[in-house]
Coordinates of C-alpha atoms and ligand atoms in Angstrom, one line a residue:
M11 CA 10.3 -17.1 15.8
A12 CA 12.3 -19.2 13.5
V13 CA 11.4 -17.4 10.4
P14 CA 9.3 -14.1 10.8
L15 CA 6.8 -12.5 8.7
F16 CA 8.5 -9.6 8.0
D17 CA 11.7 -7.9 9.4
T18 CA 11.7 -4.3 10.0
V19 CA 14.9 -4.4 12.2
S20 CA 17.7 -6.2 10.0
P21 CA 17.5 -4.3 6.6
V22 CA 18.0 -0.8 8.5
A23 CA 20.7 -2.0 10.8
P24 CA 23.6 -1.1 8.4
L25 CA 22.1 2.4 8.4
R26 CA 22.1 3.2 11.7
A27 CA 25.1 5.9 11.7
Q28 CA 23.7 7.6 8.8
I29 CA 20.2 7.7 10.6
D30 CA 21.6 9.0 13.6
A31 CA 23.0 11.6 12.0
A32 CA 19.7 12.5 9.9
I33 CA 18.0 12.5 13.5
A34 CA 20.8 14.9 14.9
R35 CA 20.6 17.1 11.9
V36 CA 16.7 17.8 12.6
L37 CA 17.4 18.2 16.3
D38 CA 20.0 20.6 15.8
G39 CA 17.9 22.7 13.2
G40 CA 15.2 22.9 15.8
A41 CA 12.4 22.7 12.8
Y42 CA 9.9 19.8 13.4
I43 CA 7.0 20.1 11.3
L44 CA 7.0 21.4 7.3
G45 CA 10.7 22.2 7.4
P46 CA 13.5 21.6 5.1
E47 CA 13.5 17.9 5.4
V48 CA 9.9 17.4 4.4
E49 CA 10.6 19.6 1.2
A50 CA 13.9 17.8 0.2
F51 CA 12.3 14.2 0.7
E52 CA 9.0 15.3 -1.3
R53 CA 11.5 16.4 -3.9
E54 CA 13.6 13.1 -3.9
L55 CA 10.7 10.8 -4.0
A56 CA 9.1 12.7 -6.8
S57 CA 12.5 12.3 -8.8
Y58 CA 12.5 8.8 -7.8
L59 CA 8.9 8.1 -9.2
G60 CA 9.3 10.5 -12.1
V61 CA 6.3 12.6 -11.2
R62 CA 6.3 16.4 -11.0
Q63 CA 4.9 16.6 -7.5
V64 CA 4.7 14.7 -3.9
V65 CA 2.7 16.1 -0.9
S66 CA 3.6 14.1 2.4
V67 CA 1.0 13.8 4.9
A68 CA 0.3 12.0 8.1
N69 CA -0.1 8.5 7.1
G70 CA -1.3 6.4 4.0
T71 CA -5.1 6.4 5.0
D72 CA -5.1 10.4 4.9
A73 CA -3.3 10.3 2.1
L74 CA -6.4 8.7 0.2
T75 CA -8.9 11.0 1.9
I76 CA -7.0 13.7 0.7
A77 CA -6.3 12.9 -2.8
L78 CA -10.1 12.1 -3.4
Q79 CA -10.7 15.6 -1.8
A80 CA -8.2 17.2 -4.2
L81 CA -10.0 15.3 -6.9
G82 CA -13.3 17.1 -5.9
V83 CA -15.0 13.9 -4.6
G84 CA -17.7 14.7 -2.1
P85 CA -21.2 14.4 -1.1
G86 CA -23.4 12.4 -3.7
D87 CA -20.3 11.0 -5.4
E88 CA -19.4 7.1 -5.8
V89 CA -16.0 5.9 -5.2
V90 CA -15.1 2.4 -6.6
V91 CA -12.8 0.4 -4.5
P92 CA -11.8 -3.5 -4.5
A93 CA -13.2 -5.2 -1.5
F94 CA -10.0 -7.6 -1.4
T95 CA -7.4 -5.0 0.2
F96 CA -6.5 -3.5 3.5
Y97 CA -9.6 -2.0 5.1
A98 CA -8.1 1.9 5.0
S99 CA -8.5 1.7 1.3
A100 CA -12.4 2.2 1.4
E101 CA -12.3 3.8 5.3
A102 CA -10.8 6.6 3.6
I103 CA -13.6 7.3 1.4
P104 CA -16.8 8.1 3.8
P105 CA -14.8 11.0 5.3
T106 CA -15.2 12.9 1.8
G107 CA -19.0 12.5 2.0
A108 CA -18.7 10.1 -0.9
T109 CA -20.3 6.3 -1.1
P110 CA -17.7 3.5 -1.3
V111 CA -18.8 1.0 -4.0
F112 CA -17.1 -2.4 -3.7
C113 CA -15.7 -4.5 -6.8
D114 CA -14.4 -7.8 -7.2
V115 CA -10.7 -8.5 -8.3
D116 CA -8.6 -10.6 -10.6
P117 CA -8.3 -14.4 -9.4
D118 CA -4.7 -14.5 -10.5
T119 CA -3.2 -10.8 -9.8
M120 CA -5.5 -10.2 -6.8
C121 CA -5.7 -6.8 -8.3
V122 CA -8.8 -4.7 -9.6
T123 CA -8.8 -4.8 -13.2
A124 CA -11.0 -2.5 -16.0
E125 CA -13.4 -5.4 -15.8
T126 CA -14.2 -5.7 -12.3
V127 CA -14.3 -2.0 -12.0
R128 CA -16.6 -1.5 -15.1
A129 CA -19.1 -4.1 -13.4
A130 CA -19.2 -1.1 -10.2
L131 CA -19.4 2.0 -12.3
T132 CA -22.7 4.3 -12.3
P133 CA -23.2 7.7 -13.5
R134 CA -22.4 9.0 -10.0
T135 CA -18.9 7.3 -10.3
R136 CA -16.4 10.3 -9.5
A137 CA -13.3 8.2 -9.0
V138 CA -11.8 4.7 -8.8
I139 CA -9.3 3.6 -6.0
A140 CA -6.7 1.1 -7.6
V141 CA -5.0 -0.8 -5.3
D142 CA -1.6 -2.4 -6.1
L143 CA -2.0 -5.4 -3.8
F144 CA 0.7 -6.8 -2.0
G145 CA 3.4 -4.9 -4.3
N146 CA 1.9 -6.1 -7.4
P147 CA 1.0 -3.0 -9.7
A148 CA -2.6 -3.0 -11.0
L149 CA -3.4 -2.1 -14.6
I150 CA -4.3 1.2 -14.1
D151 CA -4.0 2.5 -17.7
A152 CA -6.8 0.2 -18.8
I153 CA -8.8 1.4 -15.7
A154 CA -8.3 5.1 -16.5
A155 CA -9.5 4.4 -19.9
L156 CA -13.1 3.7 -18.5
G157 CA -13.0 7.7 -18.3
V158 CA -13.0 7.9 -14.7
P159 CA -9.8 9.3 -12.4
V160 CA -7.8 6.8 -10.7
V161 CA -6.1 7.3 -7.4
E162 CA -3.6 4.6 -7.2
D163 CA -3.1 3.0 -3.7
A164 CA 0.7 2.3 -3.9
A165 CA 0.7 1.8 0.0
Q166 CA 1.8 -1.7 -0.6
A167 CA 4.0 -0.9 -3.7
A168 CA 6.9 1.4 -3.2
G169 CA 9.8 0.2 -5.7
A170 CA 7.3 -1.7 -7.8
K171 CA 7.4 -1.0 -11.7
L172 CA 5.0 -1.4 -14.6
G173 CA 6.9 -1.4 -17.6
K174 CA 9.5 1.4 -17.1
R175 CA 7.0 3.4 -14.9
A176 CA 7.3 3.4 -11.0
A177 CA 4.1 2.3 -8.9
G178 CA 3.0 5.5 -7.6
S179 CA 3.4 7.4 -10.7
L180 CA 0.4 5.4 -12.6
G181 CA -2.9 6.9 -11.5
T182 CA -4.3 10.8 -11.8
L183 CA -2.9 10.8 -8.2
A184 CA -1.1 8.0 -6.1
T185 CA -1.1 7.7 -2.3
F186 CA 1.7 5.9 -0.2
S187 CA 2.0 4.7 3.4
F188 CA 5.2 4.7 5.0
F189 CA 4.1 2.4 8.3
P190 CA 7.2 0.9 9.5
S191 CA 6.6 -2.6 7.9
K192 CA 5.8 -1.2 4.3
N193 CA 8.4 -1.6 1.8
L194 CA 9.4 2.1 2.7
G195 CA 8.7 2.3 6.2
C196 CA 9.6 5.2 8.6
F197 CA 9.8 4.8 12.6
G198 CA 6.4 5.9 12.8
D199 CA 3.5 6.7 10.6
G200 CA 3.8 8.7 7.6
G201 CA 2.3 9.1 4.0
A202 CA 2.5 10.5 0.9
I203 CA 0.6 11.9 -2.3
A204 CA 2.2 11.8 -5.9
T205 CA 0.9 13.3 -8.9
D206 CA 1.8 14.9 -12.3
D207 CA -1.0 17.5 -11.7
D208 CA 0.4 20.8 -9.9
A209 CA -3.4 21.8 -9.3
L210 CA -4.1 18.7 -7.8
A211 CA -1.0 18.8 -5.6
E212 CA -1.8 22.3 -4.5
A213 CA -5.3 21.5 -3.4
A214 CA -3.7 18.5 -1.5
R215 CA -1.1 20.9 0.1
V216 CA -4.0 23.0 1.6
L217 CA -6.1 20.1 2.7
R218 CA -3.1 18.6 4.7
F219 CA -2.6 22.0 6.4
H220 CA -6.4 23.0 7.8
G221 CA -7.7 24.1 4.4
S222 CA -5.0 27.1 4.4
R223 CA -2.1 28.2 2.4
D224 CA -0.8 31.0 5.1
K225 CA -2.3 29.9 8.7
V226 CA -4.4 33.3 8.4
T227 CA -7.4 32.6 6.0
Y228 CA -9.1 29.2 5.8
E229 CA -10.5 28.6 2.2
R230 CA -12.1 25.2 3.3
I231 CA -12.4 22.6 5.9
G232 CA -9.1 20.4 5.9
W233 CA -6.9 18.3 7.9
N234 CA -4.0 18.4 10.1
S235 CA -2.0 15.4 8.5
R236 CA 1.8 16.2 8.0
L237 CA 4.6 14.0 7.8
D238 CA 7.3 15.2 10.5
E239 CA 10.7 16.3 9.9
L240 CA 12.2 13.6 11.8
Q241 CA 10.5 10.9 9.7
A242 CA 11.1 12.8 6.4
A243 CA 14.8 12.8 7.3
I244 CA 14.9 9.3 8.4
L245 CA 12.9 8.5 5.1
R246 CA 15.6 10.3 3.1
V247 CA 18.2 8.0 4.2
L248 CA 16.1 5.0 3.6
L249 CA 14.9 6.2 0.1
P250 CA 18.4 5.3 -1.6
Q251 CA 18.0 1.7 -0.3
L252 CA 14.6 0.9 -1.9
D253 CA 15.6 -0.3 -5.1
A254 CA 18.0 -2.8 -3.5
W255 CA 15.3 -3.7 -1.2
S256 CA 13.0 -4.6 -3.8
D257 CA 15.8 -6.6 -5.7
G258 CA 15.8 -8.5 -2.5
R259 CA 12.3 -9.2 -2.2
R260 CA 12.4 -10.3 -5.4
T261 CA 15.4 -12.8 -4.9
A262 CA 13.3 -14.0 -2.1
A263 CA 10.6 -14.9 -4.1
A264 CA 12.8 -16.7 -6.5
H265 CA 14.3 -18.5 -3.5
Y266 CA 10.7 -19.8 -2.8
A267 CA 10.2 -21.1 -6.2
A268 CA 13.5 -22.9 -6.5
A269 CA 12.6 -24.4 -3.2
G270 CA 9.6 -26.0 -4.8
L271 CA 7.1 -23.8 -3.1
G272 CA 5.1 -23.6 -6.3
E273 CA 4.4 -27.5 -5.9
L274 CA 2.5 -27.2 -2.9
V275 CA 0.7 -24.1 -3.3
A276 CA -0.5 -21.5 -5.7
L277 CA 2.4 -18.8 -5.9
P278 CA 1.4 -15.2 -6.5
V279 CA 1.4 -14.2 -10.1
A280 CA 2.9 -10.8 -11.2
T281 CA 0.7 -8.5 -13.4
P282 CA 1.5 -8.8 -17.2
G283 CA 4.8 -6.5 -17.7
A284 CA 5.2 -5.9 -14.0
T285 CA 8.1 -6.0 -11.9
P286 CA 6.5 -6.5 -8.3
A287 CA 8.3 -5.4 -5.3
W288 CA 6.5 -8.0 -2.8
H289 CA 5.5 -6.4 0.1
L290 CA 3.7 -9.3 1.2
F291 CA 4.5 -12.6 -0.2
V292 CA 0.8 -14.2 -0.4
V293 CA 0.1 -17.7 -1.8
R294 CA -3.3 -19.6 -2.1
H295 CA -4.4 -23.0 -0.9
E296 CA -7.7 -24.7 -0.1
R297 CA -6.1 -25.3 3.4
A298 CA -5.0 -21.7 4.3
A299 CA -6.3 -21.6 7.8
E300 CA -5.0 -24.6 8.6
L301 CA -1.8 -23.8 7.4
E302 CA -1.7 -20.3 8.9
H303 CA -2.1 -22.2 12.3
A304 CA 0.5 -25.0 11.7
L305 CA 3.0 -22.6 10.3
N306 CA 2.7 -20.3 13.5
A307 CA 3.2 -23.2 15.6
A308 CA 6.3 -24.2 13.8
G309 CA 7.7 -20.8 14.1
V310 CA 7.2 -19.7 10.8
G311 CA 5.2 -16.2 10.3
A312 CA 2.0 -16.5 8.6
R313 CA -1.2 -14.4 8.1
G314 CA -4.4 -14.3 6.3
Y315 CA -4.4 -10.6 6.4
Y316 CA -8.0 -10.3 4.4
R317 CA -10.0 -13.4 5.8
T318 CA -13.2 -11.1 6.1
P319 CA -13.3 -9.0 3.0
L320 CA -14.3 -5.3 2.9
H321 CA -18.0 -6.1 1.8
R322 CA -18.4 -8.3 4.7
Q323 CA -16.9 -6.0 7.2
E324 CA -19.3 -4.6 9.8
A325 CA -18.3 -1.2 9.6
L326 CA -18.9 -1.0 5.9
A327 CA -22.3 -2.6 6.0
P328 CA -24.0 0.7 5.3
W329 CA -22.3 0.9 2.1
V330 CA -22.8 -2.2 0.9
P331 CA -26.0 -3.3 -1.0
A332 CA -28.3 -6.2 -0.1
G333 CA -27.2 -9.5 -2.2
L334 CA -23.7 -7.8 -3.2
E335 CA -21.8 -11.0 -4.5
L336 CA -17.9 -10.8 -5.1
P337 CA -17.1 -14.3 -5.6
V338 CA -13.3 -13.9 -6.6
T339 CA -13.0 -11.8 -3.5
D340 CA -14.7 -14.5 -1.0
E341 CA -12.5 -17.2 -2.7
L342 CA -9.1 -15.3 -2.1
A343 CA -10.0 -14.3 1.4
R344 CA -10.4 -17.9 2.3
T345 CA -7.6 -19.1 0.6
H346 CA -5.1 -16.5 0.6
L347 CA -1.9 -16.8 3.1
A348 CA 1.0 -14.4 3.5
I349 CA 4.3 -16.3 4.4
P350 CA 7.5 -14.6 5.4
M351 CA 9.0 -12.0 3.0
S352 CA 11.7 -9.4 3.6
P353 CA 14.5 -7.9 1.6
L354 CA 17.0 -10.2 3.2
L355 CA 15.1 -13.6 3.3
D356 CA 17.7 -16.1 2.1
R357 CA 17.5 -19.4 0.8
A358 CA 17.8 -21.5 4.2
S359 CA 15.1 -19.4 5.4
A360 CA 12.9 -20.2 2.2
D361 CA 13.9 -24.2 2.7
E362 CA 12.6 -23.8 6.1
V363 CA 9.3 -22.4 5.3
V364 CA 8.8 -24.9 2.5
A365 CA 9.5 -27.6 4.8
A366 CA 7.1 -26.5 7.0
V367 CA 4.2 -25.8 4.3
R368 CA 5.3 -29.5 2.9
T369 CA 4.9 -31.3 6.3
T370 CA 1.6 -29.5 7.2
L371 CA 0.2 -30.4 3.8
A372 CA 1.2 -34.1 4.1
S373 CA -0.7 -34.6 7.5
Ligands
PLP9 C1 -3.5 -1.2 0.5 C2 -3.2 0.1 1.8 N1 -3.8 1.1 1.8 C3 -4.0 2.2 2.5 C4 -3.2 1.9 3.6 C5 -3.1 2.8 4.9 O1 -1.9 3.3 5.2 P1 -1.7 3.6 6.7 O2 -1.4 2.6 7.5 O3 -0.1 4.7 6.7 O4 -2.7 4.8 6.9 C6 -2.3 0.8 3.9 C7 -1.5 0.2 5.2 O5 -2.0 0.3 6.2 C8 -2.6 -0.3 3.0 O6 -2.0 -1.5 3.0

C-alpha cells in the first residue's frame, strides 16, 4: 500500500529501546496484574487529563459498560447513544440491563449535540453516551445541561482538547480505548475510565475486579476487566508522546487542506472551540463508496467505517423502534470515507492521496 490508512509501526519505532526496557522491568518485577505499572499509569493519565481519577480496564467497550454501571444504570433505564459511531458505543449498554436509545448527530461535526440528544430523552433516560467521534470532541457541557449524566466516549479522542480541557475530562465519566490503532494505542487491548468523582471511580474499581475490594467478600456481580502490567508499562512510554503525535495528526490535516483536498470533497469540520486529534480523517462525498474502491485499488487506504449505522444493525434491532428515522446519520453513513491519517503523514503522502481522489472523481 503506497499510503496506508493508518500506521501503528513508524510512530513507535524510535521508542523501541524504552519499550524494551519497560517490558524487561515488568518481567523482572514478576507482577502482571494490578501492580505498580498500572497504578503509575493511572496516575499519569489522570494528571495528563487534569482529572482526579483514572481506573484502567481491559478495553474501551468494558470501560463504557462499567462507567454506566458505576453511575447506577440498570434494568428499566434508558441510555441515549448516537447511531453514527462504532458499534461498541451501543453494544456496551445492554449488559447493564438498560435500553439503548439511538439519536442523530450534527451534519458538520458528525458528533451528538444537545439538540440531537434532546429528541431522544424520556423520563427513563439515565445517561447519555456522547462520542468524541473521529477525535473531534462533542459539546458535552451543552448535553450535560439537559440534566442527565454524560459518559464521554473518548475512545477516538486521546490528545484532543475543547478549549483548554482535555477530551476525556468533559463528561461525568469518560472512557478510553487503547486498541493499537487508537491515538494512544498499546500492543493489545486496553481501556480506561476517567472521572473527577471519587465515589464513581471507587465503584468502577470494584466493578472491574469481580465486584470485590478484597477478593474475599463480593458486593456485586462485576467483571474481570483489567489492564495488564505489560500494557500499562508500554502506555507509560507512549503517553508522553501523545501531544506531539496529536500535533502530527493536525499537521497531516493541514497538508490535506494545502494540497487542495477541500476542492474535491467535504473536509471534516472541527467542533467550535475544539482542537481535534484526528484519529480518523473522515471526508464526505456523494460518491464515497466508489472512491473507497478506487483509492484502495490505487494503493491508498480508504474505508467507510460506519456504512451500516447502528440503528440498522441486526443485533441492535430489538432496541430500535419501528419507523425510527435518523436522516443525518443515514446520510453520513452513505457519504463518509476515512482516508489515510497518522502522526507522520507528510505532504508527499497527502499529495498522493489527493491526486488519487482527483483522478477518481474526474472519471
Ligand atoms: C467510539 C468507540 N467506542 C468504543 C470503542 C471500543 O473500544 P475497544 O475496542 O477497546 O473495546 C471504540 C474502539 O474500538 C470506539 O471507536
